[in-house]
Amino acid sequence: MPRPHRLGLGATPKLPESSSNRMKRPDQVQREERLKQQHAEYQAKREEQIRRDKQKTLQIGSIVRIDQAKRGKMVQLLGVPGLNQVLVQYEGEASNTSVKKASVVLVSREELEERPYQEVTQKAKREQEDRDGRKRIKREENDNESHKHDRREYADKRQGRHDSSKDSSSRNDYQETKRRRTESEHWLIPNIRVRLVAKKLSSRQYKQKGLVLDVTHRGAYATLQMSDGQILDRVPERYLETALPKVGGNAIILTGSHRLCKGKLLERNSDSGQGVVQVFEDMNVVKLSLDDMAEWCGPLDDDIEL
């Protein structure tokens, strides 16, 4: 008998599959059913073992409790922006949230058996994504409207188009309101990188970058440490402009609804003057003016108090 093509020594050729349509004996049918039942039981035990193992050590898929309050499922352990941050999905919610790893503890098996974890449905996920999208669009519209309002005010001031029909008291109220708003919206904060754009203080440091060590007078003046180590004190805010990180670096938003939110700079376009930042807190992506952000040089978990 000739050897089948490409079959090695000692190999047994596969028997052709039977094409017979003969009826199986009752004992054969029962045997196959028992095997299928045993396989299903084994798979169920295996899945239960995997589920129990996830509650032994912290890993993706583990059910955890955050800050001794809400429960959630672990989504990501490594690579989450921020210091010792992990990504979890709260029970009943579709979106992911970044939390501190130290605030996460494993839920016991006894608790899960008594109160099983409620997985979010696909419908709820879609509804949550729609809500997040609407919120993001609303924030962007508010930021754009704020920028348009500021540009109109600046153009009116440049071209002298203030309404002369307003009485002096109204103008005084407007100026006082604007002064208070300006005082509360100084963008200078510690731990950001800026650039000196005036020669009046130091012609040698003109156009050089420096780190803001401290701010005084509600953010109107700054103490800088320049790149060569020189300290400049009481530098007015109007002598400075923000310095940006490289793409992928840490940035902080200084104005608008996301003010003081830290994130990663994803894109920057000098021609359009726009940049894209992914906020660490909620992982949302925000598009804003390059003038409204600066390079962040401090700790990512530092809470900024003004």
mmCIF file of C-alpha atoms in Angstrom:
data_model
loop_
_atom_site.group_PDB
_atom_site.id
_atom_site.type_symbol
_atom_site.label_atom_id
_atom_site.label_comp_id
_atom_site.label_asym_id
_atom_site.label_seq_id
_atom_site.Cartn_x
_atom_site.Cartn_y
_atom_site.Cartn_z
ATOM 1 C CA MET A 1 0.000 0.000 0.000
ATOM 2 C CA PRO A 2 1.576 3.350 -1.019
ATOM 3 C CA ARG A 3 2.291 5.923 1.731
ATOM 4 C CA PRO A 4 0.040 9.032 1.636
ATOM 5 C CA HIS A 5 1.745 12.179 0.343
ATOM 6 C CA ARG A 6 3.831 14.168 2.975
ATOM 7 C CA LEU A 7 3.090 11.671 5.750
ATOM 8 C CA GLY A 8 6.091 10.990 8.028
ATOM 9 C CA LEU A 9 7.389 7.615 9.151
ATOM 10 C CA GLY A 10 5.331 6.005 11.872
ATOM 11 C CA ALA A 11 2.374 8.369 11.319
ATOM 12 C CA THR A 12 -1.109 6.955 11.111
ATOM 13 C CA PRO A 13 -3.235 8.377 8.318
ATOM 14 C CA LYS A 14 -6.516 9.937 9.358
ATOM 15 C CA LEU A 15 -9.447 7.681 8.648
ATOM 16 C CA PRO A 16 -12.034 9.134 6.319
ATOM 17 C CA GLU A 17 -15.073 10.506 8.081
ATOM 18 C CA SER A 18 -18.028 8.206 7.937
ATOM 19 C CA SER A 19 -20.805 9.434 5.747
ATOM 20 C CA SER A 20 -23.170 6.811 7.030
ATOM 21 C CA ASN A 21 -26.590 8.015 8.162
ATOM 22 C CA ARG A 22 -27.202 4.985 10.337
ATOM 23 C CA MET A 23 -29.236 5.527 13.486
ATOM 24 C CA LYS A 24 -27.206 5.583 16.721
ATOM 25 C CA ARG A 25 -27.858 3.041 19.416
ATOM 26 C CA PRO A 26 -29.583 4.339 22.574
ATOM 27 C CA ASP A 27 -26.441 3.719 24.664
ATOM 28 C CA GLN A 28 -24.375 5.835 22.210
ATOM 29 C CA VAL A 29 -26.863 8.713 22.458
ATOM 30 C CA GLN A 30 -26.826 8.570 26.275
ATOM 31 C CA ARG A 31 -23.018 8.474 26.319
ATOM 32 C CA GLU A 32 -22.769 11.599 24.116
ATOM 33 C CA GLU A 33 -25.289 13.423 26.285
ATOM 34 C CA ARG A 34 -23.303 12.537 29.433
ATOM 35 C CA LEU A 35 -20.106 13.824 27.814
ATOM 36 C CA LYS A 36 -21.797 17.095 26.837
ATOM 37 C CA GLN A 37 -23.161 17.520 30.361
ATOM 38 C CA GLN A 38 -19.722 16.828 31.895
ATOM 39 C CA HIS A 39 -18.119 19.363 29.550
ATOM 40 C CA ALA A 40 -20.683 22.024 30.482
ATOM 41 C CA GLU A 41 -20.144 21.366 34.203
ATOM 42 C CA TYR A 42 -16.380 21.612 33.738
ATOM 43 C CA GLN A 43 -16.717 24.924 31.892
ATOM 44 C CA ALA A 44 -18.975 26.301 34.643
ATOM 45 C CA LYS A 45 -16.482 25.267 37.345
ATOM 46 C CA ARG A 46 -13.632 26.782 35.345
ATOM 47 C CA GLU A 47 -15.428 30.108 34.983
ATOM 48 C CA GLU A 48 -16.239 30.104 38.696
ATOM 49 C CA GLN A 49 -12.569 29.424 39.518
ATOM 50 C CA ILE A 50 -11.435 32.306 37.311
ATOM 51 C CA ARG A 51 -13.983 34.600 38.930
ATOM 52 C CA ARG A 52 -12.817 33.613 42.403
ATOM 53 C CA ASP A 53 -9.146 34.084 41.469
ATOM 54 C CA LYS A 54 -9.885 37.677 40.428
ATOM 55 C CA GLN A 55 -10.980 38.356 43.997
ATOM 56 C CA LYS A 56 -7.692 37.039 45.431
ATOM 57 C CA THR A 57 -5.375 39.576 43.807
ATOM 58 C CA LEU A 58 -6.051 42.955 42.209
ATOM 59 C CA GLN A 59 -6.303 42.491 38.443
ATOM 60 C CA ILE A 60 -8.393 43.509 35.464
ATOM 61 C CA GLY A 61 -11.962 42.353 36.057
ATOM 62 C CA SER A 62 -11.711 42.354 39.869
ATOM 63 C CA ILE A 63 -14.675 43.781 41.751
ATOM 64 C CA VAL A 64 -13.432 46.493 44.119
ATOM 65 C CA ARG A 65 -14.723 49.079 46.540
ATOM 66 C CA ILE A 66 -13.529 52.671 46.092
ATOM 67 C CA ASP A 67 -12.981 54.858 49.179
ATOM 68 C CA GLN A 68 -14.982 52.345 51.232
ATOM 69 C CA ALA A 69 -18.125 53.455 49.399
ATOM 70 C CA LYS A 70 -19.160 52.604 45.833
ATOM 71 C CA ARG A 71 -18.293 49.331 44.127
ATOM 72 C CA GLY A 72 -16.744 49.055 40.705
ATOM 73 C CA LYS A 73 -14.875 46.821 38.265
ATOM 74 C CA MET A 74 -11.156 47.192 37.577
ATOM 75 C CA VAL A 75 -10.587 48.228 33.952
ATOM 76 C CA GLN A 76 -6.926 49.263 33.752
ATOM 77 C CA LEU A 77 -4.006 48.952 36.181
ATOM 78 C CA LEU A 78 -0.985 50.215 34.220
ATOM 79 C CA GLY A 79 -0.493 53.199 31.963
ATOM 80 C CA VAL A 80 -3.196 55.394 33.530
ATOM 81 C CA PRO A 81 -2.119 59.083 33.485
ATOM 82 C CA GLY A 82 -1.378 60.427 36.936
ATOM 83 C CA LEU A 83 0.519 59.286 40.015
ATOM 84 C CA ASN A 84 -0.541 55.781 41.158
ATOM 85 C CA GLN A 85 -3.845 56.012 39.297
ATOM 86 C CA VAL A 86 -6.041 53.138 38.092
ATOM 87 C CA LEU A 87 -9.117 53.045 35.878
ATOM 88 C CA VAL A 88 -12.392 51.634 37.253
ATOM 89 C CA GLN A 89 -15.988 51.390 36.082
ATOM 90 C CA TYR A 90 -18.464 52.160 38.850
ATOM 91 C CA GLU A 91 -21.330 49.725 39.347
ATOM 92 C CA GLY A 92 -24.282 50.680 37.179
ATOM 93 C CA GLU A 93 -22.291 53.227 35.160
ATOM 94 C CA ALA A 94 -20.945 52.925 31.629
ATOM 95 C CA SER A 95 -18.051 55.403 31.750
ATOM 96 C CA ASN A 96 -14.598 54.761 33.236
ATOM 97 C CA THR A 97 -13.148 56.865 36.058
ATOM 98 C CA SER A 98 -9.539 57.403 37.155
ATOM 99 C CA VAL A 99 -9.011 56.939 40.916
ATOM 100 C CA LYS A 100 -6.044 56.566 43.253
ATOM 101 C CA LYS A 101 -4.833 52.976 43.616
ATOM 102 C CA ALA A 102 -4.577 53.382 47.398
ATOM 103 C CA SER A 103 -8.339 54.033 47.598
ATOM 104 C CA VAL A 104 -9.217 50.657 46.018
ATOM 105 C CA VAL A 105 -9.811 47.439 47.995
ATOM 106 C CA LEU A 106 -11.022 44.024 46.828
ATOM 107 C CA VAL A 107 -14.600 43.008 47.576
ATOM 108 C CA SER A 108 -14.894 39.708 49.454
ATOM 109 C CA ARG A 109 -16.359 36.623 47.787
ATOM 110 C CA GLU A 110 -18.966 36.354 50.528
ATOM 111 C CA GLU A 111 -20.265 39.832 49.726
ATOM 112 C CA LEU A 112 -20.412 39.040 45.995
ATOM 113 C CA GLU A 113 -22.332 35.832 46.645
ATOM 114 C CA GLU A 114 -24.752 37.730 48.882
ATOM 115 C CA ARG A 115 -25.036 40.755 46.574
ATOM 116 C CA PRO A 116 -23.831 40.014 43.011
ATOM 117 C CA TYR A 117 -22.215 42.766 40.977
ATOM 118 C CA GLN A 118 -24.616 44.465 38.563
ATOM 119 C CA GLU A 119 -23.091 44.652 35.092
ATOM 120 C CA VAL A 120 -24.070 47.640 32.976
ATOM 121 C CA THR A 121 -26.079 46.854 29.858
ATOM 122 C CA GLN A 122 -25.129 47.864 26.316
ATOM 123 C CA LYS A 123 -28.137 50.201 26.222
ATOM 124 C CA ALA A 124 -26.943 51.974 29.353
ATOM 125 C CA LYS A 125 -23.454 52.259 27.859
ATOM 126 C CA ARG A 126 -24.829 53.933 24.737
ATOM 127 C CA GLU A 127 -26.954 56.304 26.814
ATOM 128 C CA GLN A 128 -23.946 57.239 28.983
ATOM 129 C CA GLU A 129 -21.801 57.876 25.896
ATOM 130 C CA ASP A 130 -24.535 60.095 24.459
ATOM 131 C CA ARG A 131 -24.753 62.078 27.714
ATOM 132 C CA ASP A 132 -20.957 62.494 27.878
ATOM 133 C CA GLY A 133 -20.917 63.641 24.265
ATOM 134 C CA ARG A 134 -23.636 66.230 24.892
ATOM 135 C CA LYS A 135 -21.810 67.531 27.982
ATOM 136 C CA ARG A 136 -18.556 67.821 26.054
ATOM 137 C CA ILE A 137 -20.241 69.708 23.200
ATOM 138 C CA LYS A 138 -21.928 72.046 25.708
ATOM 139 C CA ARG A 139 -18.601 72.831 27.414
ATOM 140 C CA GLU A 140 -16.936 73.534 24.071
ATOM 141 C CA GLU A 141 -19.808 75.832 23.069
ATOM 142 C CA ASN A 142 -19.500 77.721 26.365
ATOM 143 C CA ASP A 143 -15.735 78.095 25.913
ATOM 144 C CA ASN A 144 -16.173 79.345 22.338
ATOM 145 C CA GLU A 145 -18.858 81.812 23.438
ATOM 146 C CA SER A 146 -16.581 83.104 26.202
ATOM 147 C CA HIS A 147 -13.723 83.608 23.715
ATOM 148 C CA LYS A 148 -16.042 85.414 21.276
ATOM 149 C CA HIS A 149 -17.283 87.709 24.057
ATOM 150 C CA ASP A 150 -13.711 88.572 25.089
ATOM 151 C CA ARG A 151 -12.721 89.278 21.480
ATOM 152 C CA ARG A 152 -15.732 91.567 20.997
ATOM 153 C CA GLU A 153 -14.847 93.493 24.147
ATOM 154 C CA TYR A 154 -11.257 93.853 22.970
ATOM 155 C CA ALA A 155 -12.359 95.051 19.515
ATOM 156 C CA ASP A 156 -14.777 97.555 21.028
ATOM 157 C CA LYS A 157 -12.037 98.909 23.255
ATOM 158 C CA ARG A 158 -9.567 99.207 20.358
ATOM 159 C CA GLN A 159 -12.002 100.928 18.018
ATOM 160 C CA GLY A 160 -13.708 103.114 20.621
ATOM 161 C CA ARG A 161 -17.177 101.720 20.091
ATOM 162 C CA HIS A 162 -18.370 101.971 23.691
ATOM 163 C CA ASP A 163 -21.948 103.126 23.951
ATOM 164 C CA SER A 164 -21.716 106.810 24.899
ATOM 165 C CA SER A 165 -25.387 106.873 25.901
ATOM 166 C CA LYS A 166 -24.673 104.983 29.124
ATOM 167 C CA ASP A 167 -24.502 107.181 32.160
ATOM 168 C CA SER A 168 -21.391 107.447 34.278
ATOM 169 C CA SER A 169 -22.801 105.257 37.066
ATOM 170 C CA SER A 170 -23.406 102.393 34.640
ATOM 171 C CA ARG A 171 -19.882 102.728 33.277
ATOM 172 C CA ASN A 172 -18.455 102.776 36.794
ATOM 173 C CA ASP A 173 -20.429 99.630 37.687
ATOM 174 C CA TYR A 174 -19.193 97.946 34.513
ATOM 175 C CA GLN A 175 -15.565 98.889 35.207
ATOM 176 C CA GLU A 176 -15.826 97.692 38.811
ATOM 177 C CA THR A 177 -17.352 94.375 37.721
ATOM 178 C CA LYS A 178 -14.650 93.960 35.072
ATOM 179 C CA ARG A 179 -11.927 94.788 37.594
ATOM 180 C CA ARG A 180 -13.215 92.195 40.071
ATOM 181 C CA ARG A 181 -13.509 89.595 37.309
ATOM 182 C CA THR A 182 -9.977 90.329 36.112
ATOM 183 C CA GLU A 183 -8.609 89.993 39.641
ATOM 184 C CA SER A 184 -10.333 86.623 40.057
ATOM 185 C CA GLU A 185 -9.179 85.360 36.640
ATOM 186 C CA HIS A 186 -5.437 85.922 36.812
ATOM 187 C CA TRP A 187 -3.914 82.939 35.073
ATOM 188 C CA LEU A 188 -0.606 82.892 36.957
ATOM 189 C CA ILE A 189 -0.263 79.902 39.296
ATOM 190 C CA PRO A 190 2.781 78.107 40.765
ATOM 191 C CA ASN A 191 4.481 75.192 38.969
ATOM 192 C CA ILE A 192 3.818 76.339 35.399
ATOM 193 C CA ARG A 193 6.413 77.282 32.799
ATOM 194 C CA VAL A 194 6.253 80.779 31.302
ATOM 195 C CA ARG A 195 8.280 82.976 28.934
ATOM 196 C CA LEU A 196 9.501 86.510 29.673
ATOM 197 C CA VAL A 197 8.318 88.820 26.863
ATOM 198 C CA ALA A 198 9.562 92.196 28.185
ATOM 199 C CA LYS A 199 13.123 93.545 28.236
ATOM 200 C CA LYS A 200 12.355 95.965 31.051
ATOM 201 C CA LEU A 201 13.277 93.545 33.847
ATOM 202 C CA SER A 202 16.190 91.727 32.229
ATOM 203 C CA SER A 203 17.307 92.088 28.626
ATOM 204 C CA ARG A 204 19.479 88.980 29.068
ATOM 205 C CA GLN A 205 16.449 86.869 30.006
ATOM 206 C CA TYR A 206 14.226 88.281 27.241
ATOM 207 C CA LYS A 207 12.315 85.462 25.486
ATOM 208 C CA GLN A 208 13.757 82.905 27.941
ATOM 209 C CA LYS A 209 11.637 80.373 29.836
ATOM 210 C CA GLY A 210 11.223 80.204 33.579
ATOM 211 C CA LEU A 211 9.365 78.233 36.255
ATOM 212 C CA VAL A 212 6.808 80.017 38.431
ATOM 213 C CA LEU A 213 7.817 79.390 42.035
ATOM 214 C CA ASP A 214 5.236 81.613 43.714
ATOM 215 C CA VAL A 215 2.524 84.167 42.930
ATOM 216 C CA THR A 216 1.505 87.241 44.930
ATOM 217 C CA HIS A 217 -1.234 89.897 44.844
ATOM 218 C CA ARG A 218 -3.846 87.322 43.773
ATOM 219 C CA GLY A 219 -1.765 86.218 40.813
ATOM 220 C CA ALA A 220 -0.738 89.639 39.515
ATOM 221 C CA TYR A 221 2.977 89.076 40.215
ATOM 222 C CA ALA A 222 5.228 86.024 40.049
ATOM 223 C CA THR A 223 8.557 84.822 41.367
ATOM 224 C CA LEU A 224 10.445 83.031 38.589
ATOM 225 C CA GLN A 225 13.380 80.666 38.412
ATOM 226 C CA MET A 226 14.872 81.053 34.957
ATOM 227 C CA SER A 227 16.448 78.217 32.991
ATOM 228 C CA ASP A 228 19.951 79.314 34.053
ATOM 229 C CA GLY A 229 18.979 79.350 37.755
ATOM 230 C CA GLN A 230 18.514 83.114 38.143
ATOM 231 C CA ILE A 231 15.623 84.190 40.382
ATOM 232 C CA LEU A 232 13.410 87.066 39.249
ATOM 233 C CA ASP A 233 11.061 88.505 41.868
ATOM 234 C CA ARG A 234 7.805 90.467 41.460
ATOM 235 C CA VAL A 235 7.466 89.923 37.716
ATOM 236 C CA PRO A 236 4.134 91.417 36.525
ATOM 237 C CA GLU A 237 1.772 89.060 34.758
ATOM 238 C CA ARG A 238 1.676 91.353 31.688
ATOM 239 C CA TYR A 239 5.415 90.723 31.136
ATOM 240 C CA LEU A 240 4.831 86.974 30.762
ATOM 241 C CA GLU A 241 3.216 84.521 28.404
ATOM 242 C CA THR A 242 2.529 80.825 28.807
ATOM 243 C CA ALA A 243 5.077 78.247 27.602
ATOM 244 C CA LEU A 244 3.754 75.008 26.146
ATOM 245 C CA PRO A 245 5.017 71.433 26.580
ATOM 246 C CA LYS A 246 5.913 69.138 23.741
ATOM 247 C CA VAL A 247 3.169 66.906 22.374
ATOM 248 C CA GLY A 248 2.648 64.164 24.967
ATOM 249 C CA GLY A 249 3.765 66.395 27.836
ATOM 250 C CA ASN A 250 1.758 67.506 30.871
ATOM 251 C CA ALA A 251 -0.332 70.663 30.543
ATOM 252 C CA ILE A 252 -2.772 72.596 32.710
ATOM 253 C CA ILE A 253 -5.802 74.570 31.513
ATOM 254 C CA LEU A 254 -5.834 78.123 32.897
ATOM 255 C CA THR A 255 -9.229 79.494 31.792
ATOM 256 C CA GLY A 256 -12.763 78.372 30.981
ATOM 257 C CA SER A 257 -14.920 75.616 32.407
ATOM 258 C CA HIS A 258 -11.900 73.241 32.674
ATOM 259 C CA ARG A 259 -9.767 75.757 34.573
ATOM 260 C CA LEU A 260 -6.982 74.163 36.657
ATOM 261 C CA CYS A 261 -7.584 70.725 35.118
ATOM 262 C CA LYS A 262 -4.384 68.859 34.285
ATOM 263 C CA GLY A 263 -3.999 66.719 31.206
ATOM 264 C CA LYS A 264 -1.813 65.490 28.356
ATOM 265 C CA LEU A 265 -1.205 67.665 25.291
ATOM 266 C CA LEU A 266 -2.277 65.546 22.327
ATOM 267 C CA GLU A 267 -2.024 68.113 19.510
ATOM 268 C CA ARG A 268 -0.853 71.689 18.956
ATOM 269 C CA ASN A 269 -1.284 73.805 15.846
ATOM 270 C CA SER A 270 0.602 77.097 15.826
ATOM 271 C CA ASP A 271 -1.100 78.242 12.605
ATOM 272 C CA SER A 272 -4.616 78.045 14.064
ATOM 273 C CA GLY A 273 -3.500 78.762 17.640
ATOM 274 C CA GLN A 274 -5.436 75.721 18.888
ATOM 275 C CA GLY A 275 -4.441 72.702 20.935
ATOM 276 C CA VAL A 276 -6.046 69.452 22.117
ATOM 277 C CA VAL A 277 -5.718 68.284 25.743
ATOM 278 C CA GLN A 278 -6.931 65.021 27.291
ATOM 279 C CA VAL A 279 -7.973 65.775 30.865
ATOM 280 C CA PHE A 280 -6.610 63.274 33.402
ATOM 281 C CA GLU A 281 -9.610 63.541 35.750
ATOM 282 C CA ASP A 282 -12.358 62.374 33.382
ATOM 283 C CA MET A 283 -10.295 61.426 30.258
ATOM 284 C CA ASN A 284 -12.331 63.902 28.178
ATOM 285 C CA VAL A 285 -10.646 65.519 25.165
ATOM 286 C CA VAL A 286 -10.820 69.330 25.093
ATOM 287 C CA LYS A 287 -9.928 71.654 22.197
ATOM 288 C CA LEU A 288 -8.912 75.154 23.255
ATOM 289 C CA SER A 289 -6.622 78.097 22.488
ATOM 290 C CA LEU A 290 -2.888 77.674 23.066
ATOM 291 C CA ASP A 291 -3.006 80.850 25.188
ATOM 292 C CA ASP A 292 -5.340 79.106 27.639
ATOM 293 C CA MET A 293 -2.869 76.392 28.668
ATOM 294 C CA ALA A 294 0.683 76.080 29.972
ATOM 295 C CA GLU A 295 3.239 73.383 30.686
ATOM 296 C CA TRP A 296 2.649 71.833 34.124
ATOM 297 C CA CYS A 297 5.841 71.096 36.077
ATOM 298 C CA GLY A 298 4.388 70.110 39.456
ATOM 299 C CA PRO A 299 3.045 66.815 40.855
ATOM 300 C CA LEU A 300 0.027 65.457 38.991
ATOM 301 C CA ASP A 301 -1.856 64.790 42.230
ATOM 302 C CA ASP A 302 -1.254 68.298 43.584
ATOM 303 C CA ASP A 303 -4.515 70.073 44.503
ATOM 304 C CA ILE A 304 -4.305 73.733 43.489
ATOM 305 C CA GLU A 305 -5.757 76.220 45.926
ATOM 306 C CA LEU A 306 -6.292 79.845 44.916
#
